[in-house]
mmCIF file of C-alpha atoms in Angstrom:
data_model
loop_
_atom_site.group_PDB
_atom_site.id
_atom_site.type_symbol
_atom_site.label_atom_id
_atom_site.label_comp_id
_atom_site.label_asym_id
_atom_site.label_seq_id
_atom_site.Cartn_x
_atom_site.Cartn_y
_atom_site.Cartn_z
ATOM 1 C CA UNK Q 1 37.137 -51.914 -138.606
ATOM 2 C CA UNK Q 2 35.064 -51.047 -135.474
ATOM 3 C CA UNK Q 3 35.813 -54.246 -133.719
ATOM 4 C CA UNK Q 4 39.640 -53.090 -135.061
ATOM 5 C CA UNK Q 5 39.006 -49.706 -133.091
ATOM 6 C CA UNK Q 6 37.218 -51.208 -129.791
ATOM 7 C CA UNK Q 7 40.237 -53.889 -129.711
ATOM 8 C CA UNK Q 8 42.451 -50.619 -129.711
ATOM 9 C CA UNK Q 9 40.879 -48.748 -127.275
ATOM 10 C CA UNK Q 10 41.177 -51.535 -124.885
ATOM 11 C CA UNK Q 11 45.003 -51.628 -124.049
ATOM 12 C CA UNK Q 12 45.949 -48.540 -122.305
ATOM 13 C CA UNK Q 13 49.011 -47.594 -123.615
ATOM 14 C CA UNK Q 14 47.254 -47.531 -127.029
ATOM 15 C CA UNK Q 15 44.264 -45.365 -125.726
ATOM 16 C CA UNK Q 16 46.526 -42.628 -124.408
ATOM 17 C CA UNK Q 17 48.362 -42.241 -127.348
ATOM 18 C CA UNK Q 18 45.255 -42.365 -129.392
ATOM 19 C CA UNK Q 19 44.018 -39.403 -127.094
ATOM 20 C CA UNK Q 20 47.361 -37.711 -127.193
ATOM 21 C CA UNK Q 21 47.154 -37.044 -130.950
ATOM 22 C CA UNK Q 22 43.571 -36.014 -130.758
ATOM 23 C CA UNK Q 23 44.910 -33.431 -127.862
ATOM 24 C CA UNK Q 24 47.425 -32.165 -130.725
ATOM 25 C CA UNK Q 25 44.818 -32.113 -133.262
ATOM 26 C CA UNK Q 26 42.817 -29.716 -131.679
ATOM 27 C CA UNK Q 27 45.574 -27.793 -130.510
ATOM 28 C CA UNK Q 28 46.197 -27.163 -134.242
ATOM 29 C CA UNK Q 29 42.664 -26.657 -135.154
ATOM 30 C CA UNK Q 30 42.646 -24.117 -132.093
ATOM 31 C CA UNK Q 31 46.006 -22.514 -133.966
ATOM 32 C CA UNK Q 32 44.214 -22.308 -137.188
ATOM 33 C CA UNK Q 33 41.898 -19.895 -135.734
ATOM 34 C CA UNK Q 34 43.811 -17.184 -134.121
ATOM 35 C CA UNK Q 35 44.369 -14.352 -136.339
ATOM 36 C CA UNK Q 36 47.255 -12.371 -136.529
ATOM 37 C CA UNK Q 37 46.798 -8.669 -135.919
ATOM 38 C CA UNK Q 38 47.127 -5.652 -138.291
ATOM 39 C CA UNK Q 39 45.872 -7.487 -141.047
ATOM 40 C CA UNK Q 40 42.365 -6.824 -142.451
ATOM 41 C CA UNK Q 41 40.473 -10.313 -143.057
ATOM 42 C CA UNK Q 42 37.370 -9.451 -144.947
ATOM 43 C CA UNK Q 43 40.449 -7.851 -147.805
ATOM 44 C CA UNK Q 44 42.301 -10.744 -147.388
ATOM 45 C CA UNK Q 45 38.874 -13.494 -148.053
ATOM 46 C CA UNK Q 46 38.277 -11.185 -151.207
ATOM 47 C CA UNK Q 47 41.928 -11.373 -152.770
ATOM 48 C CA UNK Q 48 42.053 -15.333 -152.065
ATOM 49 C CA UNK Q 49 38.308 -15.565 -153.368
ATOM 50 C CA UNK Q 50 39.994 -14.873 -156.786
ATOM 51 C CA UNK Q 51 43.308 -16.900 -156.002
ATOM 52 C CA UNK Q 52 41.482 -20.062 -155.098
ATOM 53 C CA UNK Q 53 42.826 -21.965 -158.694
ATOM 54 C CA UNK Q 54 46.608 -20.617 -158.090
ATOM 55 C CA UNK Q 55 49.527 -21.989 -155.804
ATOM 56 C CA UNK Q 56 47.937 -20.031 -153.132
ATOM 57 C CA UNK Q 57 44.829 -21.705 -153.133
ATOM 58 C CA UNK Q 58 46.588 -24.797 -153.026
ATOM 59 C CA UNK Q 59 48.581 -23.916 -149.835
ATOM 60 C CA UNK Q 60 45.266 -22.603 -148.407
ATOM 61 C CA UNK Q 61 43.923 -26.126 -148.555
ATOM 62 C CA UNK Q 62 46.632 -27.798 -147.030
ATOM 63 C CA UNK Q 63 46.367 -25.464 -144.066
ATOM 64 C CA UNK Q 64 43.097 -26.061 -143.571
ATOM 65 C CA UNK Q 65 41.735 -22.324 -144.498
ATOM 66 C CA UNK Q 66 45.125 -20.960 -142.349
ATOM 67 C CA UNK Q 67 46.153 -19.264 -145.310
ATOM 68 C CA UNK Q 68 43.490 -17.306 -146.885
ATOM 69 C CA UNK Q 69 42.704 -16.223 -142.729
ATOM 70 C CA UNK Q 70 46.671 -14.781 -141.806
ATOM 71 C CA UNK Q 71 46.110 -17.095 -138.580
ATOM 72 C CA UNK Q 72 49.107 -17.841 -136.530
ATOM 73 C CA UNK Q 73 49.331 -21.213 -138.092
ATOM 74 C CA UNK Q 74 48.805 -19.887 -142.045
ATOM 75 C CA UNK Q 75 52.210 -21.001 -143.030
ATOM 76 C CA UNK Q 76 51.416 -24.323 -141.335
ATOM 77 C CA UNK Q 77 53.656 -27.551 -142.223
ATOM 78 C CA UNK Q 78 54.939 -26.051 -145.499
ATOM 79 C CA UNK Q 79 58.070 -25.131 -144.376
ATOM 80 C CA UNK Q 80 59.235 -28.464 -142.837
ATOM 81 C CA UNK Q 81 57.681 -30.256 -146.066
ATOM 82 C CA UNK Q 82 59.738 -28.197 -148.110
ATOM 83 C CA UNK Q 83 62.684 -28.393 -145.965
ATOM 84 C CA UNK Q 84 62.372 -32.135 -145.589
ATOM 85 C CA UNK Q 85 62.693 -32.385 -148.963
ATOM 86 C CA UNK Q 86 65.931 -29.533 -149.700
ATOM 87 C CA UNK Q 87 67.912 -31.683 -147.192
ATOM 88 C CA UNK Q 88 66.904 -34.870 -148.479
ATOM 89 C CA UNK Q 89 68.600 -33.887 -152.194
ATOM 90 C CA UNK Q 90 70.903 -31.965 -150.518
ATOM 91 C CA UNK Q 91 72.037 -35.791 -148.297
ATOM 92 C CA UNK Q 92 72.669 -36.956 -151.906
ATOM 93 C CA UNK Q 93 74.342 -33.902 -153.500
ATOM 94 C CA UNK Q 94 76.739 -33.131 -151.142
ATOM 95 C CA UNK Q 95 79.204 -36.100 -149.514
ATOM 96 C CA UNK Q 96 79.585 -34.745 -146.253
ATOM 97 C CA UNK Q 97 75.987 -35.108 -145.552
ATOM 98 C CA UNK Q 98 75.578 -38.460 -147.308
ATOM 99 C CA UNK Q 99 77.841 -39.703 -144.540
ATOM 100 C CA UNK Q 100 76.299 -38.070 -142.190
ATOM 101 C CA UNK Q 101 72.813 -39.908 -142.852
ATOM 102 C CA UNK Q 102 74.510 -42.859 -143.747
ATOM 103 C CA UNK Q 103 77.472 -43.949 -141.730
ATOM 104 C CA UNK Q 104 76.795 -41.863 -138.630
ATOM 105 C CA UNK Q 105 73.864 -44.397 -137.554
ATOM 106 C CA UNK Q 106 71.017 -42.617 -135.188
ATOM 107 C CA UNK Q 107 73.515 -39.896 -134.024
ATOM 108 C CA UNK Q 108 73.885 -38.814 -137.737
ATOM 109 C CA UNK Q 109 70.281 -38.756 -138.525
ATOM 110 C CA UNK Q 110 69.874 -36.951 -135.010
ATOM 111 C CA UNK Q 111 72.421 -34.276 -136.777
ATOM 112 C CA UNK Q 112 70.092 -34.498 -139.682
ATOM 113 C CA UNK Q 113 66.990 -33.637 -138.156
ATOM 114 C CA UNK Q 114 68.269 -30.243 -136.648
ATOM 115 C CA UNK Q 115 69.572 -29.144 -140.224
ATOM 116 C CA UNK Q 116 66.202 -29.950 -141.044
ATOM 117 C CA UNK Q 117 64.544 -27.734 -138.192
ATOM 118 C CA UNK Q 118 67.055 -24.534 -139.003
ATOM 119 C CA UNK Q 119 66.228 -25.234 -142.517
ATOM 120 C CA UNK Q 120 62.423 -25.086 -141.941
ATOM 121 C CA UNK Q 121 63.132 -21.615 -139.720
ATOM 122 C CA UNK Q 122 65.117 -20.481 -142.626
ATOM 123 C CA UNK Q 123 62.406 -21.006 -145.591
ATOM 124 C CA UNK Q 124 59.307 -20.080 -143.162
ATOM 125 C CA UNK Q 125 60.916 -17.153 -142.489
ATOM 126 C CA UNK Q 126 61.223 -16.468 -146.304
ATOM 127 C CA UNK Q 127 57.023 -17.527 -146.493
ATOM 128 C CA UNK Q 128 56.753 -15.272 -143.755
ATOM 129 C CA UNK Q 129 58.042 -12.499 -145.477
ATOM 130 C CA UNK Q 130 56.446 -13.186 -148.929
ATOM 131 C CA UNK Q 131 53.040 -13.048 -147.229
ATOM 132 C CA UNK Q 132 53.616 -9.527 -145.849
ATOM 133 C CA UNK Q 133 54.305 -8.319 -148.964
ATOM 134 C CA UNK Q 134 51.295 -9.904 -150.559
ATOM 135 C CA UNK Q 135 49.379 -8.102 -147.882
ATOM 136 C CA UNK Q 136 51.491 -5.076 -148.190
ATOM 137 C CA UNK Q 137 51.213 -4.410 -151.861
ATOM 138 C CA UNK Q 138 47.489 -5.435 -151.921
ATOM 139 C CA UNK Q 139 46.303 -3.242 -149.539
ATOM 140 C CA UNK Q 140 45.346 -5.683 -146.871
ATOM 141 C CA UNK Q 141 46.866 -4.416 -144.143
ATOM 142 C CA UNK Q 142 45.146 -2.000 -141.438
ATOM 143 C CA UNK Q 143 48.375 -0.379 -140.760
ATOM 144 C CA UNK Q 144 51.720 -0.459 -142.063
ATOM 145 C CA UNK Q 145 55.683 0.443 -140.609
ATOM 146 C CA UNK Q 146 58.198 -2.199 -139.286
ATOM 147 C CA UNK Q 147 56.212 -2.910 -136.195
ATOM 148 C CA UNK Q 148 53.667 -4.506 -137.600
ATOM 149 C CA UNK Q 149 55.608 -6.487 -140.395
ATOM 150 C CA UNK Q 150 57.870 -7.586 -137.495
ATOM 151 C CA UNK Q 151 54.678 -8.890 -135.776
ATOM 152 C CA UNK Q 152 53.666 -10.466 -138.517
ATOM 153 C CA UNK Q 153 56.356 -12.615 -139.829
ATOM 154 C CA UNK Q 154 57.360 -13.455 -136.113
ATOM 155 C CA UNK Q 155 54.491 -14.577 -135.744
ATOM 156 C CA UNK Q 156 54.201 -16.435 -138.806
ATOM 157 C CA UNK Q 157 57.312 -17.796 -137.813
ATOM 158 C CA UNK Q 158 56.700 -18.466 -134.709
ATOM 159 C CA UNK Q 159 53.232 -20.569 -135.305
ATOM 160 C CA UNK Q 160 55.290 -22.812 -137.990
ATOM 161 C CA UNK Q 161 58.017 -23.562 -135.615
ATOM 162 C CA UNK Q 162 55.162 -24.833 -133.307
ATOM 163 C CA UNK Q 163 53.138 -26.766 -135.890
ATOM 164 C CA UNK Q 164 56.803 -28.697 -136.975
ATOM 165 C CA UNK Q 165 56.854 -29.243 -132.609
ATOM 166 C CA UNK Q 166 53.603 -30.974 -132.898
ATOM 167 C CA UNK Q 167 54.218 -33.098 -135.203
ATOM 168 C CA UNK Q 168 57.111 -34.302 -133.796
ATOM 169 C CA UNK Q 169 55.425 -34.677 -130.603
ATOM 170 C CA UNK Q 170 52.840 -37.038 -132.305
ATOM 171 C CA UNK Q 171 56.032 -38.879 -134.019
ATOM 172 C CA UNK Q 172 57.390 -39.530 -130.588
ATOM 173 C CA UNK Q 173 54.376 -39.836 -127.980
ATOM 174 C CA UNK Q 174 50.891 -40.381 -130.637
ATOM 175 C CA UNK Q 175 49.896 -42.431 -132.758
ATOM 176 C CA UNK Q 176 51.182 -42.789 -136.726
ATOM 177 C CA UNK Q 177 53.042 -39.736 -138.428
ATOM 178 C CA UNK Q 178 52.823 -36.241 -136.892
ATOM 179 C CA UNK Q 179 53.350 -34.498 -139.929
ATOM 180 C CA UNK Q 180 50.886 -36.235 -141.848
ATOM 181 C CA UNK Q 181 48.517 -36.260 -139.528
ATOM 182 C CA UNK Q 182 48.431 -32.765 -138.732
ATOM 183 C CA UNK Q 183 48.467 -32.473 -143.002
ATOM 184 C CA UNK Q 184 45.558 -34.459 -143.033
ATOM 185 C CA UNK Q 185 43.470 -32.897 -140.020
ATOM 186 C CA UNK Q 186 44.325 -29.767 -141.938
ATOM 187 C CA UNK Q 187 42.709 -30.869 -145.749
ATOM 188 C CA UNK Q 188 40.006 -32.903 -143.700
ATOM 189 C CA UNK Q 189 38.995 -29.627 -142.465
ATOM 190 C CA UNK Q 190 38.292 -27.488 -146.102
ATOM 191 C CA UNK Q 191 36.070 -30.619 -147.560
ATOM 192 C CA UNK Q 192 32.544 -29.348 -146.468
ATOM 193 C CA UNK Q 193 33.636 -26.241 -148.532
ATOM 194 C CA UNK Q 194 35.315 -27.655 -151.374
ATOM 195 C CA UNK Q 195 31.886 -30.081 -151.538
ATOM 196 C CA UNK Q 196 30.262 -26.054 -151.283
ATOM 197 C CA UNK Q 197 32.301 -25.446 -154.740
ATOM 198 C CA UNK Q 198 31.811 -28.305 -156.471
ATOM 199 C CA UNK Q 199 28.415 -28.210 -156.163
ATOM 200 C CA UNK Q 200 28.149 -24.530 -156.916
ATOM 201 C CA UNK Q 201 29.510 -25.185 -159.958
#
């Protein structure tokens, strides 16, 4: 496998998209660890401390810690995953966009794609939303009133949008696929402290 890697690293083309995705990597890990403001992040630790076997220690896992840390990039891929999916049984449920993925060639699937991106918009948005509410009725935010929800869920928003852009950046100038990748870098991230756990217990 090293001789695999060194072989690799020798063609040039290669090499720079090898680096490219490392570039993105760390742009996400960089991401992960931006906190949004107005929301109180000792509170926050505390109320996922006794989440961690729910659905929302799940997503906090596949964001790398994001989640339980209201960073910019909490929400992380989940949108586009989920959205990925809606329009996929959506292409078989509905004719018009069976054709469209179908019949339409790469144009179609071009077509496809930006449902796909509205559609991840659409359902962050609703993440977004559900998170300041969480941190709403909890008491986990240090103040309250629509500017800060509006700050927020934009930037909630905003930081998924950008994590969907990297991957596709990966897809189209790295190396393998973006959104796995950046999936991966993200669970690759909470094993020293799920080892923590298991040993704890």
């Amino acid at each position: 496998m090293l001789q695999t890697m060194r072989n690799a690293w020798k063609i040039v083309d290669l090499r720079h998209k090898i680096l490219f995705t490392l570039v993105i990597i760390l742009l996400y890990r960089l991401g992960n660890a931006v906190p949004v403001p107005y929301v109180n992040i000792d509170a926050l630790n505390s109320y996922f401390a006794q989440m961690q076997n729910t659905v929302l220690g799940l997503l906090n896992v596949m964001s790398g810690g994001a989640f339980s840390n209201a960073t910019i990039f909490a929400l992380s891929i989940q949108p586009y995953i989920n959205a990925s999916i809606i329009i996929q049984l959506l292409c078989i449920a509905i004719p018009a966009l069976e054709r469209m993925s179908k019949e339409e060639g790469e144009e179609g699937k071009k077509k496809i794609a930006s449902i796909t991106r509205y559609a991840t918009v659409a359902i962050a948005l609703l993440q977004a939303f559900g998170y300041y509410m969480i941190c709403k009725n909890y008491n986990i935010l240090e103040q309250q009133g629509i500017w800060p929800a509006l700050v927020i869920i934009v930037s909630f928003v905003a930081g998924s949008s950008f994590v969907m852009w990297l991957g596709e950046q990966v897809n189209e100038f790295g190396v393998g696929n973006g959104i796995s990748i950046i999936l991966f870098a993200g669970i690759l991230s909470r094993v020293p402290n799920m080892v923590t756990m298991g040993a704890s217990y």
